[in-house]
Amino acid sequence: MNETDLAFTPALELAKLIRRREVSPLELTELYLDRISRFNPQLGSYFTVTADLAIADAKTKTDLITTASELPPFFGVPISIKDLNAVAGVTCTYGNPALVKNIANYDDGVVSKIKQAGFTILGKTATSELGSYPYSEPAGFPPARNPWNLEYTPGGSSGGAAASVTAGLCAIAQGSDGGGSIRGPAACCGLVGIKPARGRVTQAPVGDRMGGIAVNGPIARTVADAAAMLDVISGYITGDPYWLPNPEPSFLAATKVKTQSLKIAFSTSIAPLGDADANCKQGVLKTVKLLAEMGHEIAEKCPDMSGLVEPFQIVWQSGVAAAGIPPEALQPLNQFLLSRTGSAGEYLQALAQMQIVSRQIVAFFDNIDVLVLPVYLHSPIKIGEWQNLTPEETFQNIIKWVAPCPIANATGLPAIAIPVGFDNHGLPMSVQLIGKPAAESTIISLAAQLESANPWIQHRPNL
């Protein structure tokens, strides 16, 4: 296997190669660091590369292979961490240039679980400022670019995470999703992205500030990689406000289970925000046709989300105020969102309203197993495409673009984004599968069946 093939090998396969001593953690880490040095200047996928820490960790792991009796599941596999999550001893900028010297003194809970699983951390990936935007172009940093076409965004706010996996600059990535920030970048870059159910993955130690809409999750090349990473980052940490029991059997095991006939709903329209464009609509219709051929029961319908838009916006934009950064240090759009933030009472009223509407949406799943939607309502935008718009105009564009995503965040339902092909700009097309409460196993099984019927692992960008 040549070095390029090795860089694009799924994470689970890399873990097997390490166990068989066909490649060492140090060799893999050096391979990815070399690719980062060559390709990151044009891609902007990493804000911070922790080369010295990664090499030291990989050397230790390489020495341990010959002496350890038991190794964690992803021992020696290189990973990237989104720059909204703290890694002890490493810069955490949150996409704000004023914080380039902000060194974290603790690991986020999800990072602790990633380390316990044996991963080697290569660095911190690009995000939008405070994770507020579905593109990753914060002031003071190079814009993150889509490896399939450098004129376009890889999405956001986990844009750097998705770009790093797509370009072979890490084996797998950690992302977070408060309104589509895992699924959107996965869709833009032709990857698998899982937004787990509320309570599946810890938010320790900082806790939850936004009514449970945000969650950490994996971005990967294959459904199996994403499922296996979800297995290792799942689980309660003392004091978590929401929690779910660990799955039995594992999420990885679910990739090998063929689901019985399911009741599957779909839609290419999100009322009251609009219809999907031709590319996004085609992806949904192609997917439901394949699902029908597999024997699943298909119906075109969607829960009413019209009452969700306003309360979700209020809860979501509260994250800017919760960050505690002075307005003058923020980008214009975040300044605008901060100016819209109301009182604590208004926030709690919006949270209650969001929960009321969410109950109605979850009730839709009483008679439906899976809902198939586009991830975004139109194809990826170009770098800087909205830079000359007013903050209010940009905000309205964002709301319409990401419209299919907040349903899973507001309700806490699990969702997975998977690739379905390419458009005429050479950019990936994608759909998302939304499942019943805590039913990641069902959508993972279904996604694995779709992956088997329509493989995408062989596709690589031409850098």
CSV table of C-alpha atoms in Angstrom, one decimal:
chain,number,residue,atom,x,y,z
A,1,MET,CA,0.0,0.0,0.0
A,2,ASN,CA,1.4,3.4,-1.0
A,3,GLU,CA,1.4,6.4,1.3
A,4,THR,CA,-1.6,8.1,-0.4
A,5,ASP,CA,-3.7,4.9,-0.1
A,6,LEU,CA,-2.7,4.6,3.5
A,7,ALA,CA,-3.8,8.2,4.2
A,8,PHE,CA,-7.3,7.5,2.9
A,9,THR,CA,-7.6,4.1,4.6
A,10,PRO,CA,-10.6,4.0,7.0
A,11,ALA,CA,-9.8,4.4,10.7
A,12,LEU,CA,-10.9,0.9,11.7
A,13,GLU,CA,-8.6,-0.6,9.1
A,14,LEU,CA,-5.7,1.5,10.3
A,15,ALA,CA,-6.3,0.3,13.8
A,16,LYS,CA,-6.0,-3.3,12.5
A,17,LEU,CA,-2.8,-2.5,10.5
A,18,ILE,CA,-1.3,-1.2,13.8
A,19,ARG,CA,-2.3,-4.3,15.7
A,20,ARG,CA,-0.8,-6.5,13.1
A,21,ARG,CA,2.4,-4.3,13.2
A,22,GLU,CA,2.1,-3.6,9.5
A,23,VAL,CA,2.4,0.1,10.3
A,24,SER,CA,3.3,1.9,13.5
A,25,PRO,CA,1.6,4.8,15.2
A,26,LEU,CA,4.7,6.9,14.6
A,27,GLU,CA,4.7,6.1,10.8
A,28,LEU,CA,1.1,7.0,10.5
A,29,THR,CA,1.4,10.2,12.5
A,30,GLU,CA,4.4,11.3,10.4
A,31,LEU,CA,2.5,10.5,7.2
A,32,TYR,CA,-0.5,12.7,8.2
A,33,LEU,CA,1.7,15.5,9.5
A,34,ASP,CA,3.6,15.5,6.2
A,35,ARG,CA,0.3,15.8,4.3
A,36,ILE,CA,-0.8,18.6,6.6
A,37,SER,CA,2.3,20.5,5.9
A,38,ARG,CA,1.8,20.1,2.1
A,39,PHE,CA,-1.9,20.6,1.8
A,40,ASN,CA,-3.2,22.6,4.7
A,41,PRO,CA,-1.8,26.0,3.4
A,42,GLN,CA,-4.3,25.8,0.5
A,43,LEU,CA,-7.1,24.1,2.5
A,44,GLY,CA,-7.1,26.0,5.8
A,45,SER,CA,-8.5,22.9,7.5
A,46,TYR,CA,-6.3,23.2,10.7
A,47,PHE,CA,-6.0,26.3,12.8
A,48,THR,CA,-3.4,24.6,15.0
A,49,VAL,CA,-1.1,21.7,14.3
A,50,THR,CA,0.3,20.0,17.4
A,51,ALA,CA,3.1,18.2,15.6
A,52,ASP,CA,5.5,17.9,18.6
A,53,LEU,CA,2.7,16.5,20.9
A,54,ALA,CA,1.5,14.2,18.3
A,55,ILE,CA,5.0,12.8,17.5
A,56,ALA,CA,5.7,12.3,21.2
A,57,ASP,CA,2.4,10.5,21.7
A,58,ALA,CA,3.0,8.3,18.6
A,59,LYS,CA,6.5,7.4,19.8
A,60,THR,CA,5.1,6.3,23.2
A,61,LYS,CA,2.4,4.2,21.5
A,62,THR,CA,4.8,2.7,19.1
A,63,ASP,CA,6.9,1.5,22.0
A,64,LEU,CA,3.8,0.1,23.8
A,65,ILE,CA,2.8,-2.1,20.9
A,66,THR,CA,5.4,-4.7,21.9
A,67,THR,CA,4.6,-4.7,25.6
A,68,ALA,CA,0.9,-4.0,26.1
A,69,SER,CA,-1.3,-7.0,26.5
A,70,GLU,CA,-4.5,-5.1,25.5
A,71,LEU,CA,-4.9,-2.0,23.3
A,72,PRO,CA,-7.8,0.4,23.1
A,73,PRO,CA,-9.9,0.2,19.9
A,74,PHE,CA,-8.3,3.1,18.0
A,75,PHE,CA,-4.8,2.8,19.4
A,76,GLY,CA,-2.4,5.0,17.3
A,77,VAL,CA,-5.0,6.2,14.8
A,78,PRO,CA,-4.6,10.0,14.1
A,79,ILE,CA,-7.6,12.2,14.7
A,80,SER,CA,-8.4,16.0,14.6
A,81,ILE,CA,-10.3,18.0,17.2
A,82,LYS,CA,-12.6,20.9,16.3
A,83,ASP,CA,-11.4,24.2,17.7
A,84,LEU,CA,-14.5,24.7,19.8
A,85,ASN,CA,-13.3,21.9,22.1
A,86,ALA,CA,-10.7,22.1,24.8
A,87,VAL,CA,-7.5,20.0,24.6
A,88,ALA,CA,-5.2,20.5,27.7
A,89,GLY,CA,-2.1,22.4,26.8
A,90,VAL,CA,-3.3,23.4,23.3
A,91,THR,CA,-4.7,26.6,21.9
A,92,CYS,CA,-8.5,26.9,21.8
A,93,THR,CA,-9.5,29.9,19.7
A,94,TYR,CA,-13.2,29.3,19.1
A,95,GLY,CA,-12.6,30.9,15.7
A,96,ASN,CA,-11.7,34.3,17.3
A,97,PRO,CA,-8.3,35.8,16.6
A,98,ALA,CA,-8.2,37.5,20.0
A,99,LEU,CA,-8.0,34.0,21.6
A,100,VAL,CA,-4.9,32.7,19.6
A,101,LYS,CA,-3.0,32.6,22.9
A,102,ASN,CA,-5.8,31.0,24.9
A,103,ILE,CA,-4.3,27.7,26.1
A,104,ALA,CA,-6.8,25.2,27.6
A,105,ASN,CA,-5.9,23.8,31.0
A,106,TYR,CA,-8.3,20.8,30.8
A,107,ASP,CA,-9.7,18.3,28.3
A,108,ASP,CA,-13.3,18.4,27.3
A,109,GLY,CA,-15.1,15.2,28.3
A,110,VAL,CA,-15.3,14.1,24.7
A,111,VAL,CA,-11.6,14.7,24.2
A,112,SER,CA,-10.8,12.6,27.3
A,113,LYS,CA,-12.9,9.7,25.8
A,114,ILE,CA,-11.0,10.2,22.5
A,115,LYS,CA,-7.7,9.9,24.3
A,116,GLN,CA,-8.9,6.8,26.2
A,117,ALA,CA,-9.8,5.2,22.9
A,118,GLY,CA,-6.1,5.4,21.8
A,119,PHE,CA,-6.4,8.2,19.2
A,120,THR,CA,-3.4,10.4,18.6
A,121,ILE,CA,-4.5,14.1,18.2
A,122,LEU,CA,-2.9,15.9,15.3
A,123,GLY,CA,-4.3,19.4,16.0
A,124,LYS,CA,-7.3,21.7,16.1
A,125,THR,CA,-9.5,22.2,13.0
A,126,ALA,CA,-11.1,25.3,11.6
A,127,THR,CA,-14.5,26.5,12.7
A,128,SER,CA,-16.6,29.6,12.2
A,129,GLU,CA,-16.4,32.1,15.0
A,130,LEU,CA,-18.1,30.5,18.1
A,131,GLY,CA,-19.5,27.9,15.7
A,132,SER,CA,-22.2,30.3,14.6
A,133,TYR,CA,-22.1,30.0,10.8
A,134,PRO,CA,-22.5,27.1,8.3
A,135,TYR,CA,-19.2,28.1,6.6
A,136,SER,CA,-15.7,28.3,8.2
A,137,GLU,CA,-14.2,31.7,7.3
A,138,PRO,CA,-13.5,33.6,10.6
A,139,ALA,CA,-11.7,36.9,10.4
A,140,GLY,CA,-8.0,36.6,11.2
A,141,PHE,CA,-7.7,33.0,9.8
A,142,PRO,CA,-7.4,31.5,6.3
A,143,PRO,CA,-10.8,30.3,5.1
A,144,ALA,CA,-11.4,26.6,5.2
A,145,ARG,CA,-11.8,25.3,1.6
A,146,ASN,CA,-13.6,22.3,0.1
A,147,PRO,CA,-11.0,19.7,-1.1
A,148,TRP,CA,-13.4,18.8,-4.0
A,149,ASN,CA,-13.4,22.4,-5.3
A,150,LEU,CA,-11.3,25.0,-3.6
A,151,GLU,CA,-13.7,27.8,-4.6
A,152,TYR,CA,-16.4,26.4,-2.3
A,153,THR,CA,-16.9,26.1,1.4
A,154,PRO,CA,-16.5,22.7,3.2
A,155,GLY,CA,-19.4,23.9,5.4
A,156,GLY,CA,-19.5,24.8,9.0
A,157,SER,CA,-19.1,25.1,11.7
A,158,SER,CA,-17.1,21.8,11.6
A,159,GLY,CA,-15.8,22.8,8.2
A,160,GLY,CA,-12.1,22.2,9.0
A,161,ALA,CA,-12.9,18.8,10.5
A,162,ALA,CA,-14.7,17.6,7.3
A,163,ALA,CA,-12.0,19.1,5.0
A,164,SER,CA,-9.2,17.4,7.0
A,165,VAL,CA,-10.8,13.9,6.6
A,166,THR,CA,-11.7,14.5,2.9
A,167,ALA,CA,-8.2,15.6,2.0
A,168,GLY,CA,-6.5,12.7,3.9
A,169,LEU,CA,-5.1,15.0,6.6
A,170,CYS,CA,-6.4,12.7,9.4
A,171,ALA,CA,-8.1,9.4,9.5
A,172,ILE,CA,-11.3,10.6,11.3
A,173,ALA,CA,-12.5,13.8,13.0
A,174,GLN,CA,-14.4,15.1,16.0
A,175,GLY,CA,-17.1,17.7,15.3
A,176,SER,CA,-20.1,19.3,17.0
A,177,ASP,CA,-23.6,20.0,15.9
A,178,GLY,CA,-25.9,22.7,17.3
A,179,GLY,CA,-27.9,23.3,14.1
A,180,GLY,CA,-26.3,21.1,11.4
A,181,SER,CA,-22.6,21.7,12.1
A,182,ILE,CA,-21.6,18.0,11.7
A,183,ARG,CA,-24.1,17.1,9.0
A,184,GLY,CA,-23.6,20.2,6.8
A,185,PRO,CA,-19.8,19.8,6.5
A,186,ALA,CA,-20.2,16.0,6.0
A,187,ALA,CA,-22.7,16.8,3.2
A,188,CYS,CA,-20.4,19.4,1.6
A,189,CYS,CA,-17.4,17.1,1.7
A,190,GLY,CA,-18.9,13.7,0.8
A,191,LEU,CA,-18.5,12.1,4.3
A,192,VAL,CA,-20.5,10.4,7.0
A,193,GLY,CA,-21.5,12.6,9.9
A,194,ILE,CA,-23.5,11.5,12.9
A,195,LYS,CA,-25.4,14.0,15.1
A,196,PRO,CA,-26.1,11.7,18.1
A,197,ALA,CA,-29.2,11.7,20.2
A,198,ARG,CA,-29.4,14.1,23.1
A,199,GLY,CA,-27.6,12.7,26.1
A,200,ARG,CA,-25.5,10.2,24.1
A,201,VAL,CA,-22.3,12.2,24.2
A,202,THR,CA,-21.2,14.2,27.2
A,203,GLN,CA,-20.7,18.0,27.3
A,204,ALA,CA,-18.5,17.8,30.4
A,205,PRO,CA,-17.1,19.7,32.1
A,206,VAL,CA,-18.6,23.0,30.8
A,207,GLY,CA,-22.1,21.7,30.7
A,208,ASP,CA,-25.0,22.7,28.4
A,209,ARG,CA,-25.8,26.3,27.7
A,210,MET,CA,-28.3,26.0,24.9
A,211,GLY,CA,-31.2,23.8,25.9
A,212,GLY,CA,-29.6,20.6,24.7
A,213,ILE,CA,-29.5,21.5,21.0
A,214,ALA,CA,-25.8,20.9,20.6
A,215,VAL,CA,-23.9,17.6,20.7
A,216,ASN,CA,-20.4,16.3,19.8
A,217,GLY,CA,-20.1,13.6,17.2
A,218,PRO,CA,-18.0,11.9,14.5
A,219,ILE,CA,-17.1,12.8,10.9
A,220,ALA,CA,-15.7,9.9,9.0
A,221,ARG,CA,-15.2,8.3,5.6
A,222,THR,CA,-17.4,5.2,6.3
A,223,VAL,CA,-20.5,4.4,8.3
A,224,ALA,CA,-18.5,1.8,10.3
A,225,ASP,CA,-15.8,4.3,11.3
A,226,ALA,CA,-18.4,6.9,12.4
A,227,ALA,CA,-20.4,4.2,14.4
A,228,ALA,CA,-17.2,2.9,16.1
A,229,MET,CA,-16.2,6.4,17.1
A,230,LEU,CA,-19.6,7.1,18.4
A,231,ASP,CA,-19.2,3.9,20.6
A,232,VAL,CA,-16.1,5.2,22.2
A,233,ILE,CA,-17.2,8.8,22.8
A,234,SER,CA,-20.7,7.8,24.2
A,235,GLY,CA,-21.4,7.6,27.9
A,236,TYR,CA,-22.3,9.5,31.0
A,237,ILE,CA,-19.8,11.7,32.9
A,238,THR,CA,-20.8,12.7,36.5
A,239,GLY,CA,-23.2,15.6,36.4
A,240,ASP,CA,-24.3,15.4,32.8
A,241,PRO,CA,-27.8,17.0,32.6
A,242,TYR,CA,-28.9,14.5,30.0
A,243,TRP,CA,-27.8,10.9,29.5
A,244,LEU,CA,-28.6,7.7,27.7
A,245,PRO,CA,-27.5,4.1,28.5
A,246,ASN,CA,-24.7,2.7,26.3
A,247,PRO,CA,-26.1,0.7,23.4
A,248,GLU,CA,-26.4,-3.0,23.4
A,249,PRO,CA,-25.1,-4.2,21.1
A,250,SER,CA,-22.7,-1.6,19.9
A,251,PHE,CA,-23.2,1.0,17.2
A,252,LEU,CA,-20.5,-0.7,15.2
A,253,ALA,CA,-22.4,-4.0,15.5
A,254,ALA,CA,-25.5,-2.2,14.1
A,255,THR,CA,-23.6,-1.6,10.8
A,256,LYS,CA,-23.8,-5.4,10.2
A,257,VAL,CA,-27.5,-5.7,11.0
A,258,LYS,CA,-29.9,-5.7,8.1
A,259,THR,CA,-33.1,-3.9,9.2
A,260,GLN,CA,-36.5,-5.4,8.6
A,261,SER,CA,-39.0,-3.4,6.5
A,262,LEU,CA,-39.2,0.1,8.0
A,263,LYS,CA,-41.7,2.9,7.6
A,264,ILE,CA,-39.8,5.7,6.0
A,265,ALA,CA,-41.1,9.2,5.4
A,266,PHE,CA,-39.4,11.8,3.2
A,267,SER,CA,-39.7,15.4,2.0
A,268,THR,CA,-37.8,17.8,-0.2
A,269,SER,CA,-39.5,20.8,1.3
A,270,ILE,CA,-39.2,22.5,4.7
A,271,ALA,CA,-42.3,24.6,5.5
A,272,PRO,CA,-42.3,27.6,5.8
A,273,LEU,CA,-38.7,28.1,4.6
A,274,GLY,CA,-38.8,26.6,1.1
A,275,ASP,CA,-37.9,23.7,-1.2
A,276,ALA,CA,-34.7,22.0,-1.9
A,277,ASP,CA,-32.8,22.9,-5.1
A,278,ALA,CA,-32.6,20.3,-7.9
A,279,ASN,CA,-29.3,18.7,-6.7
A,280,CYS,CA,-30.5,18.3,-3.1
A,281,LYS,CA,-34.0,17.1,-4.2
A,282,GLN,CA,-32.3,14.6,-6.6
A,283,GLY,CA,-30.3,13.1,-3.7
A,284,VAL,CA,-33.4,12.5,-1.6
A,285,LEU,CA,-35.4,11.0,-4.4
A,286,LYS,CA,-32.5,8.8,-5.4
A,287,THR,CA,-32.2,7.6,-1.8
A,288,VAL,CA,-35.9,6.8,-1.3
A,289,LYS,CA,-36.0,5.0,-4.6
A,290,LEU,CA,-33.2,2.7,-3.4
A,291,LEU,CA,-34.9,2.3,0.0
A,292,ALA,CA,-38.1,1.2,-1.7
A,293,GLU,CA,-36.2,-1.3,-3.8
A,294,MET,CA,-34.8,-2.7,-0.5
A,295,GLY,CA,-38.4,-3.4,0.6
A,296,HIS,CA,-39.0,-0.4,3.0
A,297,GLU,CA,-42.4,1.3,3.1
A,298,ILE,CA,-42.1,4.9,1.7
A,299,ALA,CA,-44.4,7.8,2.2
A,300,GLU,CA,-44.0,11.5,1.3
A,301,LYS,CA,-44.7,13.5,4.4
A,302,CYS,CA,-43.0,15.6,7.0
A,303,PRO,CA,-43.8,16.9,10.5
A,304,ASP,CA,-44.9,20.6,10.7
A,305,MET,CA,-41.9,22.7,11.6
A,306,SER,CA,-43.4,26.1,11.2
A,307,GLY,CA,-43.6,26.7,14.9
A,308,LEU,CA,-40.0,25.8,15.5
A,309,VAL,CA,-38.2,28.5,13.5
A,310,GLU,CA,-38.5,31.5,15.8
A,311,PRO,CA,-38.0,29.8,19.2
A,312,PHE,CA,-35.0,27.8,17.8
A,313,GLN,CA,-33.4,31.0,16.5
A,314,ILE,CA,-33.7,32.6,20.0
A,315,VAL,CA,-32.2,29.6,21.7
A,316,TRP,CA,-29.4,29.1,19.1
A,317,GLN,CA,-28.3,32.7,19.0
A,318,SER,CA,-28.0,32.7,22.8
A,319,GLY,CA,-24.8,30.9,22.4
A,320,VAL,CA,-23.1,34.1,21.3
A,321,ALA,CA,-24.1,35.9,24.5
A,322,ALA,CA,-23.1,32.8,26.6
A,323,ALA,CA,-19.5,33.0,25.2
A,324,GLY,CA,-19.0,36.2,27.1
A,325,ILE,CA,-16.8,37.8,24.5
A,326,PRO,CA,-17.0,41.6,24.2
A,327,PRO,CA,-19.1,42.8,21.2
A,328,GLU,CA,-16.2,44.7,19.7
A,329,ALA,CA,-14.1,41.5,19.5
A,330,LEU,CA,-16.8,39.7,17.5
A,331,GLN,CA,-17.4,39.5,13.7
A,332,PRO,CA,-20.3,41.6,12.4
A,333,LEU,CA,-22.8,38.7,12.2
A,334,ASN,CA,-22.1,37.6,15.8
A,335,GLN,CA,-22.4,41.3,16.8
A,336,PHE,CA,-25.8,41.3,15.1
A,337,LEU,CA,-26.8,38.0,16.8
A,338,LEU,CA,-25.7,39.4,20.2
A,339,SER,CA,-27.8,42.5,19.6
A,340,ARG,CA,-30.9,40.3,19.1
A,341,THR,CA,-30.4,38.5,22.4
A,342,GLY,CA,-33.2,39.3,24.8
A,343,SER,CA,-33.7,38.8,28.5
A,344,ALA,CA,-33.4,35.5,30.5
A,345,GLY,CA,-37.1,35.4,30.6
A,346,GLU,CA,-37.4,35.6,26.8
A,347,TYR,CA,-34.8,32.8,26.4
A,348,LEU,CA,-36.7,30.6,28.8
A,349,GLN,CA,-40.0,31.3,27.0
A,350,ALA,CA,-38.4,30.4,23.7
A,351,LEU,CA,-36.9,27.2,25.2
A,352,ALA,CA,-40.3,26.2,26.5
A,353,GLN,CA,-42.0,26.9,23.1
A,354,MET,CA,-39.2,24.9,21.3
A,355,GLN,CA,-39.9,22.0,23.7
A,356,ILE,CA,-43.6,22.1,23.0
A,357,VAL,CA,-43.2,22.0,19.3
A,358,SER,CA,-40.5,19.3,19.6
A,359,ARG,CA,-43.0,17.1,21.4
A,360,GLN,CA,-45.3,17.4,18.4
A,361,ILE,CA,-42.5,16.6,16.0
A,362,VAL,CA,-41.3,13.6,18.1
A,363,ALA,CA,-45.0,12.3,18.1
A,364,PHE,CA,-44.7,12.2,14.2
A,365,PHE,CA,-42.2,9.3,14.8
A,366,ASP,CA,-44.8,7.2,16.6
A,367,ASN,CA,-45.8,5.8,13.3
A,368,ILE,CA,-42.6,6.5,11.3
A,369,ASP,CA,-39.1,4.8,11.8
A,370,VAL,CA,-37.0,7.2,9.8
A,371,LEU,CA,-37.4,10.5,8.1
A,372,VAL,CA,-35.2,11.2,5.0
A,373,LEU,CA,-34.5,14.9,4.3
A,374,PRO,CA,-31.9,16.9,2.4
A,375,VAL,CA,-29.1,18.2,4.7
A,376,TYR,CA,-29.2,21.7,3.2
A,377,LEU,CA,-31.7,23.2,0.9
A,378,HIS,CA,-29.1,24.1,-1.7
A,379,SER,CA,-25.6,23.2,-2.8
A,380,PRO,CA,-22.5,24.6,-1.1
A,381,ILE,CA,-21.8,28.3,-1.4
A,382,LYS,CA,-18.5,29.7,-2.7
A,383,ILE,CA,-15.9,31.1,-0.4
A,384,GLY,CA,-16.9,34.7,0.5
A,385,GLU,CA,-20.2,34.5,-1.4
A,386,TRP,CA,-22.1,36.3,1.3
A,387,GLN,CA,-19.4,38.7,2.5
A,388,ASN,CA,-20.9,41.8,1.0
A,389,LEU,CA,-24.4,41.2,2.5
A,390,THR,CA,-25.6,42.9,5.7
A,391,PRO,CA,-25.6,40.7,8.8
A,392,GLU,CA,-29.4,40.5,8.7
A,393,GLU,CA,-29.3,39.4,5.0
A,394,THR,CA,-26.6,36.8,5.8
A,395,PHE,CA,-28.6,35.5,8.8
A,396,GLN,CA,-31.7,35.0,6.6
A,397,ASN,CA,-29.7,33.2,4.0
A,398,ILE,CA,-28.3,30.9,6.7
A,399,ILE,CA,-31.7,30.1,8.1
A,400,LYS,CA,-33.0,29.1,4.6
A,401,TRP,CA,-29.9,27.1,3.7
A,402,VAL,CA,-29.7,24.9,6.8
A,403,ALA,CA,-33.5,24.6,7.3
A,404,PRO,CA,-33.6,20.8,7.3
A,405,CYS,CA,-31.1,20.5,10.2
A,406,PRO,CA,-32.5,22.1,13.3
A,407,ILE,CA,-35.3,19.6,13.6
A,408,ALA,CA,-32.9,17.1,15.0
A,409,ASN,CA,-31.2,19.6,17.3
A,410,ALA,CA,-34.4,21.0,18.8
A,411,THR,CA,-36.0,17.5,19.4
A,412,GLY,CA,-32.8,15.7,20.4
A,413,LEU,CA,-33.4,13.1,17.7
A,414,PRO,CA,-30.4,11.3,16.2
A,415,ALA,CA,-29.5,12.0,12.5
A,416,ILE,CA,-26.8,10.8,10.1
A,417,ALA,CA,-25.6,12.5,6.9
A,418,ILE,CA,-24.4,10.2,4.1
A,419,PRO,CA,-23.1,10.9,0.5
A,420,VAL,CA,-25.3,10.0,-2.5
A,421,GLY,CA,-23.2,11.3,-5.5
A,422,PHE,CA,-21.8,14.5,-7.1
A,423,ASP,CA,-23.3,17.5,-8.7
A,424,ASN,CA,-22.2,19.3,-11.9
A,425,HIS,CA,-19.6,21.3,-10.0
A,426,GLY,CA,-17.9,18.2,-8.8
A,427,LEU,CA,-19.3,18.7,-5.3
A,428,PRO,CA,-20.8,15.9,-3.2
A,429,MET,CA,-24.5,15.5,-2.7
A,430,SER,CA,-25.9,14.1,0.5
A,431,VAL,CA,-29.0,13.2,2.5
A,432,GLN,CA,-29.8,12.8,6.2
A,433,LEU,CA,-31.7,10.1,7.9
A,434,ILE,CA,-33.4,11.2,11.2
A,435,GLY,CA,-34.4,8.5,13.6
A,436,LYS,CA,-36.7,7.9,16.6
A,437,PRO,CA,-35.5,9.0,20.1
A,438,ALA,CA,-32.2,7.3,21.0
A,439,ALA,CA,-32.4,5.1,17.9
A,440,GLU,CA,-29.0,5.7,16.4
A,441,SER,CA,-28.7,2.0,15.8
A,442,THR,CA,-31.6,2.0,13.3
A,443,ILE,CA,-30.3,4.9,11.2
A,444,ILE,CA,-26.7,3.5,11.3
A,445,SER,CA,-27.9,0.1,10.1
A,446,LEU,CA,-29.9,1.8,7.3
A,447,ALA,CA,-27.0,4.0,6.3
A,448,ALA,CA,-24.7,1.0,6.2
A,449,GLN,CA,-27.1,-0.7,3.8
A,450,LEU,CA,-27.2,2.4,1.6
A,451,GLU,CA,-23.4,2.6,1.7
A,452,SER,CA,-23.2,-1.1,0.6
A,453,ALA,CA,-25.6,-0.5,-2.3
A,454,ASN,CA,-24.0,2.8,-3.4
A,455,PRO,CA,-20.3,2.7,-2.2
A,456,TRP,CA,-18.4,6.0,-2.0
A,457,ILE,CA,-15.1,5.2,-0.3
A,458,GLN,CA,-13.3,4.9,-3.6
A,459,HIS,CA,-13.8,8.7,-4.4
A,460,ARG,CA,-11.0,11.0,-3.5
A,461,PRO,CA,-10.5,14.7,-4.3
A,462,ASN,CA,-7.7,15.6,-6.7
A,463,LEU,CA,-5.5,18.0,-4.6
